[in-house]
JSON list of C-alpha atoms in Angstrom, two decimals:
[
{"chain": "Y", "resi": 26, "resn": "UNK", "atom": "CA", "xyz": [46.39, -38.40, 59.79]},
{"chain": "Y", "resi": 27, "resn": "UNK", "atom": "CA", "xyz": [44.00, -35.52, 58.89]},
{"chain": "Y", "resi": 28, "resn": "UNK", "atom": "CA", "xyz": [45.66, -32.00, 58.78]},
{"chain": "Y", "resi": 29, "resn": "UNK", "atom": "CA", "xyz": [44.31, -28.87, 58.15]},
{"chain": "Y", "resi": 30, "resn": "UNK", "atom": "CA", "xyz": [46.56, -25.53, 56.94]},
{"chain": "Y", "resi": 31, "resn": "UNK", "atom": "CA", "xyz": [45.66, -22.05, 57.55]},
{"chain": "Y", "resi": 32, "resn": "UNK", "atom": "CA", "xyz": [48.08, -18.64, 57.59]},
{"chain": "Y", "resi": 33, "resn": "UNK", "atom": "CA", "xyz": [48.66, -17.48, 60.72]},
{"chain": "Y", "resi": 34, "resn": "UNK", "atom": "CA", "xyz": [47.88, -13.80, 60.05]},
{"chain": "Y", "resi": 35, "resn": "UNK", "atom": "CA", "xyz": [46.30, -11.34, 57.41]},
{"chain": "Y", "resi": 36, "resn": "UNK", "atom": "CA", "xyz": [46.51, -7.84, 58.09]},
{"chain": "Y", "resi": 37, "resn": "UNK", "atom": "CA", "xyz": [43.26, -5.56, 55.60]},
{"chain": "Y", "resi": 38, "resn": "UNK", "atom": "CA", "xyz": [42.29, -2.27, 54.93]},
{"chain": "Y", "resi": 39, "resn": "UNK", "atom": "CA", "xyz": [38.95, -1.08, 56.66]},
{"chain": "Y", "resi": 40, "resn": "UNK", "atom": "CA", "xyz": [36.07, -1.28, 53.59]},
{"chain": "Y", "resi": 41, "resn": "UNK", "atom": "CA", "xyz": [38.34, -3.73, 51.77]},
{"chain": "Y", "resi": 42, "resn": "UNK", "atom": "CA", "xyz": [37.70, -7.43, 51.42]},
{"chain": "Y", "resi": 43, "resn": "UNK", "atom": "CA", "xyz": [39.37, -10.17, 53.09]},
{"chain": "Y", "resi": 44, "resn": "UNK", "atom": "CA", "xyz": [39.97, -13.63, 52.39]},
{"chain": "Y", "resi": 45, "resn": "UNK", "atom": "CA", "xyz": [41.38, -15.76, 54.38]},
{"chain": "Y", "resi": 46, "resn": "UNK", "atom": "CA", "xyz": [42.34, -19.33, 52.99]},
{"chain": "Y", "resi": 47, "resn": "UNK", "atom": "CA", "xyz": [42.53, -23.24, 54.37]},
{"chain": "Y", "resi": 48, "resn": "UNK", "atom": "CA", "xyz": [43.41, -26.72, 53.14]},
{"chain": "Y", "resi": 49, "resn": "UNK", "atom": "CA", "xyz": [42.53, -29.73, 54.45]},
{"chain": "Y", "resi": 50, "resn": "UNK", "atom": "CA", "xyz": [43.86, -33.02, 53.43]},
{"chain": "Y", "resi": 51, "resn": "UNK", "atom": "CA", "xyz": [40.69, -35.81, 54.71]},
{"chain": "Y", "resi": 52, "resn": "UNK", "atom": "CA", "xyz": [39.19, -36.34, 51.47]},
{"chain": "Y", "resi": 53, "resn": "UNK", "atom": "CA", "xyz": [36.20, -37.83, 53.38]},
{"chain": "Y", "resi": 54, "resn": "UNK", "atom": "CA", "xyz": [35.19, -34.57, 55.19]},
{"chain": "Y", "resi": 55, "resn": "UNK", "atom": "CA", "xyz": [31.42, -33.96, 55.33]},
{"chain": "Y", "resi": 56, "resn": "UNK", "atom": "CA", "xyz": [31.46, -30.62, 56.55]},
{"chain": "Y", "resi": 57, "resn": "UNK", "atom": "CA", "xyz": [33.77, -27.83, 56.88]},
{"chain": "Y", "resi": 58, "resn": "UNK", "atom": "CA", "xyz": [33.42, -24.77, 59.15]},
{"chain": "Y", "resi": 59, "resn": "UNK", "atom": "CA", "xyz": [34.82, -21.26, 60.27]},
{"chain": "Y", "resi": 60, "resn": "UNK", "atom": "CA", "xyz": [34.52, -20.43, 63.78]},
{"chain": "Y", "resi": 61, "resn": "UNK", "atom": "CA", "xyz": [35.79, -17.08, 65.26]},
{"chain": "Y", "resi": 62, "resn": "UNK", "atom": "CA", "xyz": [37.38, -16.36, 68.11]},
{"chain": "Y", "resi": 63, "resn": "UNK", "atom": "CA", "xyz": [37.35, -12.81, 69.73]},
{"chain": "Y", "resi": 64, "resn": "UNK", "atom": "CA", "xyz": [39.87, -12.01, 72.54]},
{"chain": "Y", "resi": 65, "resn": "UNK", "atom": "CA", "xyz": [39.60, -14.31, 75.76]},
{"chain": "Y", "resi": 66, "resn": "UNK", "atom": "CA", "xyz": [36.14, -16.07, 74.56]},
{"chain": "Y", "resi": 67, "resn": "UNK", "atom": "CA", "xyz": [35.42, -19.51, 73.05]},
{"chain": "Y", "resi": 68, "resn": "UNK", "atom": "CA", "xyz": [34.37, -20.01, 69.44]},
{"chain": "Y", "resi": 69, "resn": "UNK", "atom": "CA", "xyz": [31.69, -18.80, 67.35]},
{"chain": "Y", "resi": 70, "resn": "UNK", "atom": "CA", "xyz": [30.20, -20.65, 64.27]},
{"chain": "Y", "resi": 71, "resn": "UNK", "atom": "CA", "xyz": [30.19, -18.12, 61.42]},
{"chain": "Y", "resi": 72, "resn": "UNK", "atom": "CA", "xyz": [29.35, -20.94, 59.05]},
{"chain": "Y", "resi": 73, "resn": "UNK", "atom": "CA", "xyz": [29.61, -24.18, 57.75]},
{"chain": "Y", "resi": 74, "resn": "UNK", "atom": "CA", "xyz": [29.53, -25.82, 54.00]},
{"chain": "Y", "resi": 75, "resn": "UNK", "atom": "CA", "xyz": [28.32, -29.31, 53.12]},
{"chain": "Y", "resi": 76, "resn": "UNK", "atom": "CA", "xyz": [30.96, -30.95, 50.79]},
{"chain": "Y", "resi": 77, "resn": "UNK", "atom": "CA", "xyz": [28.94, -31.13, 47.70]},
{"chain": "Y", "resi": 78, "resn": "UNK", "atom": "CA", "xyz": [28.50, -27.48, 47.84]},
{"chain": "Y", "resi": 79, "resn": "UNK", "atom": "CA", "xyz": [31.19, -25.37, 45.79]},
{"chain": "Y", "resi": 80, "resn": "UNK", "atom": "CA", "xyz": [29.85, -22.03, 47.56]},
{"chain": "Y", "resi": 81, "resn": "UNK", "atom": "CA", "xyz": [27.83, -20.40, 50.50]},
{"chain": "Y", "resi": 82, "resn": "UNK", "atom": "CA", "xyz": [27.11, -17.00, 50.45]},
{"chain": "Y", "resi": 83, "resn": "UNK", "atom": "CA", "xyz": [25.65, -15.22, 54.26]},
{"chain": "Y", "resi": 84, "resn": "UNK", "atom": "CA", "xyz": [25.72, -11.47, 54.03]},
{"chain": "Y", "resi": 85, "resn": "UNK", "atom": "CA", "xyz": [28.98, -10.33, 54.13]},
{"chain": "Y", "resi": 86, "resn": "UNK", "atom": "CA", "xyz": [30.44, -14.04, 54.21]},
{"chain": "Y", "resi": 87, "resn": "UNK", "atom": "CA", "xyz": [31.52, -15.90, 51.15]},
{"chain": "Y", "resi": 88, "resn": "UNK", "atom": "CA", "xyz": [32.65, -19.35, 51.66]},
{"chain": "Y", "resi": 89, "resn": "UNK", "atom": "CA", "xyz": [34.25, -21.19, 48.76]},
{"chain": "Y", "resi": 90, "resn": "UNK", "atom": "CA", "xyz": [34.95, -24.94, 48.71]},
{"chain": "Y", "resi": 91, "resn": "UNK", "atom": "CA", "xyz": [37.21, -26.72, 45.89]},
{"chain": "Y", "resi": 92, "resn": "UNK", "atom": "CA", "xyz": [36.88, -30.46, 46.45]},
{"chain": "Y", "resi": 93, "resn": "UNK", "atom": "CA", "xyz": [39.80, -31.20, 44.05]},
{"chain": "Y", "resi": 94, "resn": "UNK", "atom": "CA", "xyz": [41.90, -29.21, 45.67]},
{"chain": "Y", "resi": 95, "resn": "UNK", "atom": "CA", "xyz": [40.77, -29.56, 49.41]},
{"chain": "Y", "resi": 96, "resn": "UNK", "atom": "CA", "xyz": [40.90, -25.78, 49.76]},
{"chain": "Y", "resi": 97, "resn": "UNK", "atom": "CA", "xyz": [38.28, -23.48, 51.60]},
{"chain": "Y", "resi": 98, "resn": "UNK", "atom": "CA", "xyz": [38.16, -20.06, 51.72]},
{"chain": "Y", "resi": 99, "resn": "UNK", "atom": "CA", "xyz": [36.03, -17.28, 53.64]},
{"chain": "Y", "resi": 100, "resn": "UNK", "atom": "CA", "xyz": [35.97, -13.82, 51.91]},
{"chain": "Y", "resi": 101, "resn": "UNK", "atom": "CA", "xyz": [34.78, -11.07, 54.20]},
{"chain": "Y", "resi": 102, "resn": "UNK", "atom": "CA", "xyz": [32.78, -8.16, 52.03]},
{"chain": "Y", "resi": 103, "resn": "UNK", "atom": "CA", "xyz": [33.71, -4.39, 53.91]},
{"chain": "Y", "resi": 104, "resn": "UNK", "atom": "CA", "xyz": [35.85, -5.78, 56.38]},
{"chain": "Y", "resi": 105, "resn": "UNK", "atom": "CA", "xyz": [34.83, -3.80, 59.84]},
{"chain": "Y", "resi": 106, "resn": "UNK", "atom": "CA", "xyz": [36.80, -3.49, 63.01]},
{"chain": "Y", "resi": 107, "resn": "UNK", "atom": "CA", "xyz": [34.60, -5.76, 64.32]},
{"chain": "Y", "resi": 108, "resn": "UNK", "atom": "CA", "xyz": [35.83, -8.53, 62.30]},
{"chain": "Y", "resi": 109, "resn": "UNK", "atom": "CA", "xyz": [39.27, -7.96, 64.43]},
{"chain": "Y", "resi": 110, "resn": "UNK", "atom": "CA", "xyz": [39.50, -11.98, 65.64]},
{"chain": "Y", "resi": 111, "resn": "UNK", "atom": "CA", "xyz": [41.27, -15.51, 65.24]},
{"chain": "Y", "resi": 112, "resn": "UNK", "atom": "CA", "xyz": [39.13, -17.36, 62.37]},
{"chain": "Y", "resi": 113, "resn": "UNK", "atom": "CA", "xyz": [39.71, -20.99, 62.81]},
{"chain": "Y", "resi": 114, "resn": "UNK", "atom": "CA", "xyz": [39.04, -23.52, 59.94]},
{"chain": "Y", "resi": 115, "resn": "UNK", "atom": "CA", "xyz": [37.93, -26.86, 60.56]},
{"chain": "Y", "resi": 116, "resn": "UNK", "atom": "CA", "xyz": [36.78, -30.21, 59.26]},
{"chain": "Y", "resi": 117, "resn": "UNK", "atom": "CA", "xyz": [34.46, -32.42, 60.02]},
{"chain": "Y", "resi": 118, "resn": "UNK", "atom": "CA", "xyz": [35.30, -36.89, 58.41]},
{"chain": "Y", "resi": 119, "resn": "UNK", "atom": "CA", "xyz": [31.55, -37.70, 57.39]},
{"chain": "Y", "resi": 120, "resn": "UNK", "atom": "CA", "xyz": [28.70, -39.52, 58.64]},
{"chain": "Y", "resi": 121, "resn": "UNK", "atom": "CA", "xyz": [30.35, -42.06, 60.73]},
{"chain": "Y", "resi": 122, "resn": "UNK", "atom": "CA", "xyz": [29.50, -40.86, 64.80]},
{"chain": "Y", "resi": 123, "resn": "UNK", "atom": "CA", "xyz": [33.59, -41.17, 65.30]},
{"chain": "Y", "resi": 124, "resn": "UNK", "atom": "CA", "xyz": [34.30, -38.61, 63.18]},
{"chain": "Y", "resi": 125, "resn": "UNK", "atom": "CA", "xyz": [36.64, -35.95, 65.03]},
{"chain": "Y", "resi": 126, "resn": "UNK", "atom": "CA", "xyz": [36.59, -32.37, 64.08]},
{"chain": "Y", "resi": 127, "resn": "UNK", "atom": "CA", "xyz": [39.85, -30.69, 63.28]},
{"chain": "Y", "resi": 128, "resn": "UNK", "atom": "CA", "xyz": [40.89, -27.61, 63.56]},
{"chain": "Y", "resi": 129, "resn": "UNK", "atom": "CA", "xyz": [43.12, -25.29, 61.52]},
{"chain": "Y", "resi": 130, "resn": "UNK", "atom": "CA", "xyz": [45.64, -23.28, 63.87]},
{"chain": "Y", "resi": 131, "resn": "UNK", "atom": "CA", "xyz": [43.86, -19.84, 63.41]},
{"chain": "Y", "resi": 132, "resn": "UNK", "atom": "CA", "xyz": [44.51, -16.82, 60.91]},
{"chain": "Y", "resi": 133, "resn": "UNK", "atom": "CA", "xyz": [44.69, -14.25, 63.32]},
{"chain": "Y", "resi": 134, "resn": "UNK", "atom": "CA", "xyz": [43.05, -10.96, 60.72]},
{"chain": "Y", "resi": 135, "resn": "UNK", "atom": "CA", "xyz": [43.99, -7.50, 61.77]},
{"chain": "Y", "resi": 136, "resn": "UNK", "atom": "CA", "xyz": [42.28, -4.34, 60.61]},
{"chain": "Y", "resi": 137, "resn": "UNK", "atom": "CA", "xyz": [44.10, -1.36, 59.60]},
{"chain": "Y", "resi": 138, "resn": "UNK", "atom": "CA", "xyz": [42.43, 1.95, 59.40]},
{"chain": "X", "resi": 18, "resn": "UNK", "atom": "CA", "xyz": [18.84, -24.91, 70.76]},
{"chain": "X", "resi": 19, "resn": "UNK", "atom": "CA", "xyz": [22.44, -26.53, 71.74]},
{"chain": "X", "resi": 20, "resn": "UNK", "atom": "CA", "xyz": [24.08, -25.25, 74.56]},
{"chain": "X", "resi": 21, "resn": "UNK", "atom": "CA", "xyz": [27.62, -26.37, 76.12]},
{"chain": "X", "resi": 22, "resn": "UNK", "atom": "CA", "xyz": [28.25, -25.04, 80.15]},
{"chain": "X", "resi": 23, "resn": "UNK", "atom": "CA", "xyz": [31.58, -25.37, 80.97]},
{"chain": "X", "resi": 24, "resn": "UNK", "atom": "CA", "xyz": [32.89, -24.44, 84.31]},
{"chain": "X", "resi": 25, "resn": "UNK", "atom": "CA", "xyz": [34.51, -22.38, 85.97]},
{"chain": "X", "resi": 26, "resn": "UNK", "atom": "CA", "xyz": [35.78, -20.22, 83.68]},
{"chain": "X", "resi": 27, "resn": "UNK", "atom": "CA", "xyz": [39.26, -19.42, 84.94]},
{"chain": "X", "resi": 28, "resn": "UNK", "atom": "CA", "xyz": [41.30, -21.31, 87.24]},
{"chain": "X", "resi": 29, "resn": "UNK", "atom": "CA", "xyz": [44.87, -21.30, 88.74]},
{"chain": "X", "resi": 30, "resn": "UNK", "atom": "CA", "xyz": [46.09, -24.13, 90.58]},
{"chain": "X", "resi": 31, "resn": "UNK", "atom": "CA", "xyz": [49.84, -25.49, 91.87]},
{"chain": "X", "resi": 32, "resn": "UNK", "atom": "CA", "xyz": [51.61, -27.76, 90.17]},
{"chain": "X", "resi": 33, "resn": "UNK", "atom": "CA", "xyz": [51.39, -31.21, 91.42]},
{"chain": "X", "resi": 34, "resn": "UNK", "atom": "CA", "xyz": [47.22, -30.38, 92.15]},
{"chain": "X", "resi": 35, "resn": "UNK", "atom": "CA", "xyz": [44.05, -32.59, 90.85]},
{"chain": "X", "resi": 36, "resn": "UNK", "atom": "CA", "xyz": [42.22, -31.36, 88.53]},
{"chain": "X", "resi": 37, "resn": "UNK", "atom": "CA", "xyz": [38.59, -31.64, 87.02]},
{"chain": "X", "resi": 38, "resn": "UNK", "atom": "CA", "xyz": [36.94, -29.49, 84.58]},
{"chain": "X", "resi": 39, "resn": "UNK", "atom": "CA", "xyz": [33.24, -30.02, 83.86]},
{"chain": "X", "resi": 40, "resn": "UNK", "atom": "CA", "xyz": [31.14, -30.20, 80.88]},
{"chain": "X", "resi": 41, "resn": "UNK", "atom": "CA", "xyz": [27.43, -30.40, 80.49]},
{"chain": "X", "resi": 42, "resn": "UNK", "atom": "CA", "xyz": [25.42, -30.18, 77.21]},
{"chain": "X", "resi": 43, "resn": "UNK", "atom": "CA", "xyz": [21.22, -29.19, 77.05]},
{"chain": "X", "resi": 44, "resn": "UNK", "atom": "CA", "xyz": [19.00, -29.40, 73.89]},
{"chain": "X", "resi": 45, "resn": "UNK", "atom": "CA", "xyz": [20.54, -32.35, 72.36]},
{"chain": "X", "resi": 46, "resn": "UNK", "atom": "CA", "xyz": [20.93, -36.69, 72.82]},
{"chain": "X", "resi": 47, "resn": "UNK", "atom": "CA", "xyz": [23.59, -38.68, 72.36]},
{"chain": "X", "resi": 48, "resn": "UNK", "atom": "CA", "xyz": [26.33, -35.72, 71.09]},
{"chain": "X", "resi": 49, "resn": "UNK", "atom": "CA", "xyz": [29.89, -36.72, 69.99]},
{"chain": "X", "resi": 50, "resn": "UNK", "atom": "CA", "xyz": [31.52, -34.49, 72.72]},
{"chain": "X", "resi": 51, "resn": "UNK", "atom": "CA", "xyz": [35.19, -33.28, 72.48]},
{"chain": "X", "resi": 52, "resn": "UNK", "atom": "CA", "xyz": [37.91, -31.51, 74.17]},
{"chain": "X", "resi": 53, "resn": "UNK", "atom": "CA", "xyz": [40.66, -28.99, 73.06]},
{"chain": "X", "resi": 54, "resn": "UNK", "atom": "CA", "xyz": [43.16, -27.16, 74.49]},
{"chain": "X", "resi": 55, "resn": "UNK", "atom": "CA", "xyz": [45.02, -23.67, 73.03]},
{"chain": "X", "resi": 56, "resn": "UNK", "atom": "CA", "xyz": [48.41, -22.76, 74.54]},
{"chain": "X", "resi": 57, "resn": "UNK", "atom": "CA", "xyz": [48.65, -19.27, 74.05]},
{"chain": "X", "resi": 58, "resn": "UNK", "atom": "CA", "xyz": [49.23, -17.88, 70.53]},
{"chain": "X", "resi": 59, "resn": "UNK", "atom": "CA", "xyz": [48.45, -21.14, 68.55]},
{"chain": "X", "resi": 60, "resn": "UNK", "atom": "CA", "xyz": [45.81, -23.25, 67.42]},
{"chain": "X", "resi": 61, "resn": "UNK", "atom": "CA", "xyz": [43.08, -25.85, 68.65]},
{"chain": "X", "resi": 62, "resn": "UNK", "atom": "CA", "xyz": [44.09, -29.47, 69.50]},
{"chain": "X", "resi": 63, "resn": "UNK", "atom": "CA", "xyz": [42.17, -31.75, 70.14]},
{"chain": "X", "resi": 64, "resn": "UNK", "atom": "CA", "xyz": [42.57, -33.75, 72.86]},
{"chain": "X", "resi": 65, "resn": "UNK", "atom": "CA", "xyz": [39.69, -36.04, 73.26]},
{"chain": "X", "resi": 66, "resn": "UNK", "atom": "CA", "xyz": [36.34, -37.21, 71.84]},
{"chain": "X", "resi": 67, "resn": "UNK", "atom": "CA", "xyz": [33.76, -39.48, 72.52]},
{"chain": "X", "resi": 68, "resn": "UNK", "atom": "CA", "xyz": [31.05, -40.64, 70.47]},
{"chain": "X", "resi": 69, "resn": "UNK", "atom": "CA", "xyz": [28.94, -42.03, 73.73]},
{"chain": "X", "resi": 70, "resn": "UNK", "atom": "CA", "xyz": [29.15, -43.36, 77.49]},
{"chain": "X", "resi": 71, "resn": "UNK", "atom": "CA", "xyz": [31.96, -44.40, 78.52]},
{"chain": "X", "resi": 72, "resn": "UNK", "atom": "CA", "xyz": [33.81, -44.18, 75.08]},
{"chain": "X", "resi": 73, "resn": "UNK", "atom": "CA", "xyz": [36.83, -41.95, 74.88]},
{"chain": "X", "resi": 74, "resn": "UNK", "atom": "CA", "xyz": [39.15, -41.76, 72.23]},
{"chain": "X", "resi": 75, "resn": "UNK", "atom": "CA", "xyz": [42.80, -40.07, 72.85]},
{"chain": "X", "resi": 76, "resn": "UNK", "atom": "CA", "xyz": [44.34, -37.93, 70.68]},
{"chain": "X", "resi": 77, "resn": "UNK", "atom": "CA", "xyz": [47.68, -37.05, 71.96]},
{"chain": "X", "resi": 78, "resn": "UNK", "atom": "CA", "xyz": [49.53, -38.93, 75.14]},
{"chain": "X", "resi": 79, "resn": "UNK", "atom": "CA", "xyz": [49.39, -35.96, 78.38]},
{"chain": "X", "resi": 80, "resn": "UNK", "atom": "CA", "xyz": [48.80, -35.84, 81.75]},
{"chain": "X", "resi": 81, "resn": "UNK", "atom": "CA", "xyz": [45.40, -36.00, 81.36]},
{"chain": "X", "resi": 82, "resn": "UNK", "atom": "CA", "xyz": [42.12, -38.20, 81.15]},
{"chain": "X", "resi": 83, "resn": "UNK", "atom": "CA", "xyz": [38.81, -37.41, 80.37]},
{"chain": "X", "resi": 84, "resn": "UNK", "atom": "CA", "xyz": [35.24, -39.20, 81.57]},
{"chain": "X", "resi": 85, "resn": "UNK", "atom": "CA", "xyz": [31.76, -39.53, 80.12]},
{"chain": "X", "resi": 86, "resn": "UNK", "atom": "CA", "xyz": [29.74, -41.12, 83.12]},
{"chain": "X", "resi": 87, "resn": "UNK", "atom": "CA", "xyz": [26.18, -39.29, 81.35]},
{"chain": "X", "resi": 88, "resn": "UNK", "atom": "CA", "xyz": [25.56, -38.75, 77.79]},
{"chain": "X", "resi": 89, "resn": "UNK", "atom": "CA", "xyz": [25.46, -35.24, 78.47]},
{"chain": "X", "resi": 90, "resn": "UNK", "atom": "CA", "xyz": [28.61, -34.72, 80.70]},
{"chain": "X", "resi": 91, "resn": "UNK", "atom": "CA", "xyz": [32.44, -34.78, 79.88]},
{"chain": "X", "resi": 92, "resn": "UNK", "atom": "CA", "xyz": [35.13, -34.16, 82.55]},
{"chain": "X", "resi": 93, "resn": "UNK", "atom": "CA", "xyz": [38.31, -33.29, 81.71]},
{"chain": "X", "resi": 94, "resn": "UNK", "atom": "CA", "xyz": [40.89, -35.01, 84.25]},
{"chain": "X", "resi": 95, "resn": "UNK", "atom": "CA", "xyz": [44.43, -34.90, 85.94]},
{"chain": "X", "resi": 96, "resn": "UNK", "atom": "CA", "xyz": [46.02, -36.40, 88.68]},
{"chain": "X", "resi": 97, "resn": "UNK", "atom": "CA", "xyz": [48.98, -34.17, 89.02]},
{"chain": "X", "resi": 98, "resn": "UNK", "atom": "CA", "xyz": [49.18, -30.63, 87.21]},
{"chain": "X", "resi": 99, "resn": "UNK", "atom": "CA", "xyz": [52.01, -29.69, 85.01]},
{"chain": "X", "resi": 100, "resn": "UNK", "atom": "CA", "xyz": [53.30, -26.30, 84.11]},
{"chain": "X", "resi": 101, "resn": "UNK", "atom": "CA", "xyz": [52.88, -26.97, 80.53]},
{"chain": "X", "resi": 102, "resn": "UNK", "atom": "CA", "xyz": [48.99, -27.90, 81.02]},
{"chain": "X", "resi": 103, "resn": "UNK", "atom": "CA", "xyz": [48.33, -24.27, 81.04]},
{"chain": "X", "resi": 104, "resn": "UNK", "atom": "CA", "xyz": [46.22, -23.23, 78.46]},
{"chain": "X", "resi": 105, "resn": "UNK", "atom": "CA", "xyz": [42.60, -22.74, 77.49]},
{"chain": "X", "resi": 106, "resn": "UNK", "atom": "CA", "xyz": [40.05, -25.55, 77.21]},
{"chain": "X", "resi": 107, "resn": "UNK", "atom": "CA", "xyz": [37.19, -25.64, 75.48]},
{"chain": "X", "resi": 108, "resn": "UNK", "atom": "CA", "xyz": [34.53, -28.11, 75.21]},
{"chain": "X", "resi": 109, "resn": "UNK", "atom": "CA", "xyz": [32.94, -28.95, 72.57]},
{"chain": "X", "resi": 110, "resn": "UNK", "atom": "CA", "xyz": [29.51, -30.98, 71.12]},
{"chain": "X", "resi": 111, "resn": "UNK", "atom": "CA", "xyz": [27.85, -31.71, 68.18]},
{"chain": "X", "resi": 112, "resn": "UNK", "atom": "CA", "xyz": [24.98, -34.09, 66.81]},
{"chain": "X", "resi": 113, "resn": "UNK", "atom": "CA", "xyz": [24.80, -36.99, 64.87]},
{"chain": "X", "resi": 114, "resn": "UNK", "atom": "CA", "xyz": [26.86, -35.91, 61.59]},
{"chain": "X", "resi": 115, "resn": "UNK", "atom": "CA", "xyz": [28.69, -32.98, 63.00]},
{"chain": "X", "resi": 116, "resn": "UNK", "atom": "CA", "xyz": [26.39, -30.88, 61.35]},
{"chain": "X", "resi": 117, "resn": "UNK", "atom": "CA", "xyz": [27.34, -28.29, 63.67]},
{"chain": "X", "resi": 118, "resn": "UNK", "atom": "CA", "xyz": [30.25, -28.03, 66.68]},
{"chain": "X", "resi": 119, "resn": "UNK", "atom": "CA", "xyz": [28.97, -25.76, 69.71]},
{"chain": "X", "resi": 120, "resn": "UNK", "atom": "CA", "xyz": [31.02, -24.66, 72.02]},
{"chain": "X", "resi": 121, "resn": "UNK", "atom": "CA", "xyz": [31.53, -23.42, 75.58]},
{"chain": "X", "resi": 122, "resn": "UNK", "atom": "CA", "xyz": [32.71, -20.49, 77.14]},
{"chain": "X", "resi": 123, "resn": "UNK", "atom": "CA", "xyz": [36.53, -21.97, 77.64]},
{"chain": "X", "resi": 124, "resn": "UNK", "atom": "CA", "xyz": [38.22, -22.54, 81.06]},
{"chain": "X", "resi": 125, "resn": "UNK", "atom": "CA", "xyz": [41.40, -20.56, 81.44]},
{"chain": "X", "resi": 126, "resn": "UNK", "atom": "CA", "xyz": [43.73, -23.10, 83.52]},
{"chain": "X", "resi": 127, "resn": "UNK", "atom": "CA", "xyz": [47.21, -21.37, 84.88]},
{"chain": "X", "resi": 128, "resn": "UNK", "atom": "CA", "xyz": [49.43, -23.79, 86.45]},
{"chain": "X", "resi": 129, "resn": "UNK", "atom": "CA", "xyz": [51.59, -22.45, 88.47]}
]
């Protein structure tokens, strides 16, 4: 069935960059997504990429799709303390209205001062 | 815009107890509508979707059911309350081509 990999946690540098990284194995996904989660709250779209798109830049967010490889990645420009949070990946199986959303099990990032 | 009310937002009931968690979604028709759970520490998993009325697709065999009696509404069901059902469940919704998931606030279910 359709799986999809992320780290479990990534610890960064205040100012520095993150990236936190995700593969997915449905070679049929539409769209993927990262969500965030903060402490005790639900989840927050940060963004989402179409699957003919290679890259989608949103201020400080980079997102970088390779098809080929089924691997998605969110870079984080000047990583803040506010960016302290679960960041779930997630993938979406294409047009068809039974297509399920999966979700990655969360790379929990941690700032360091 | 999309919005997903889930209630209530924390709840702790016996083991052995009913239970029914509530979801209602505004601004949009006919959403695929889903349910997840996270135990504590790990990841999403889905539990179950449904792409309309009365159409619910299982993920994973539990103690628990789930209902779509409006387009708009999802309830999350159990007869009889585990320990291990704690966790925190989120619904979920999104239009035609899961162009976007939107989610609600999460219910925080303790079993105990």
């Amino acid at each position: 069935g359709e799986d999809v990999e992320q780290s479990l946690f990534l610890s960064v540098r205040e100012g520095d960059s993150s990236v936190i990284n995700c593969t997915y194995t449905d070679s049929s996904s539409t769209y993927l997504y990262w969500y965030k989660q903060e402490p005790g709250a639900g989840l927050q779209l940060l963004t989402y990429i179409f699957s003919n798109m290679d890259m989608k830049q949103d201020q400080r967010l980079t997102v970088l799709l390779n098809k080929k490889d089924k691997h998605l990645s969110l870079r984080i420009a000047d990583t803040q303390t506010g960016d302290s949070a679960i960041y779930f990946c997630a993938d979406s199986g294409g047009y068809s209205s039974a297509s399920k959303i999966i979700f990655g099990s969360g790379t929990r990032l941690s700032i360091r001062p | 815009s999309q919005t997903i009310h889930q209630w209530p937002a924390t709840l702790v009931q016996p083991v052995g107890s009913p239970l029914s968690l509530e979801c209602t979604v505004e601004g949009t028709s006919n959403p695929n509508l889903y349910w997840y759970r996270q135990a504590a520490g790990r990841g999403l998993q889905l539990l179950f979707y449904s792409v309309g009325i009365g159409q619910i697709s299982s993920e994973v065999p539990q103690n628990l059911s789930a209902s779509r009696p409006q387009d708009r509404q999802f309830i999350l069901s159990s007869k009889k309350l585990l320990l291990s059902d704690s966790g925190f469940y989120l619904c979920a919704g999104a239009g035609s081509g899961n162009t976007e998931a939107f989610f609600g606030q999460g219910t925080r279910l303790t079993v105990v």
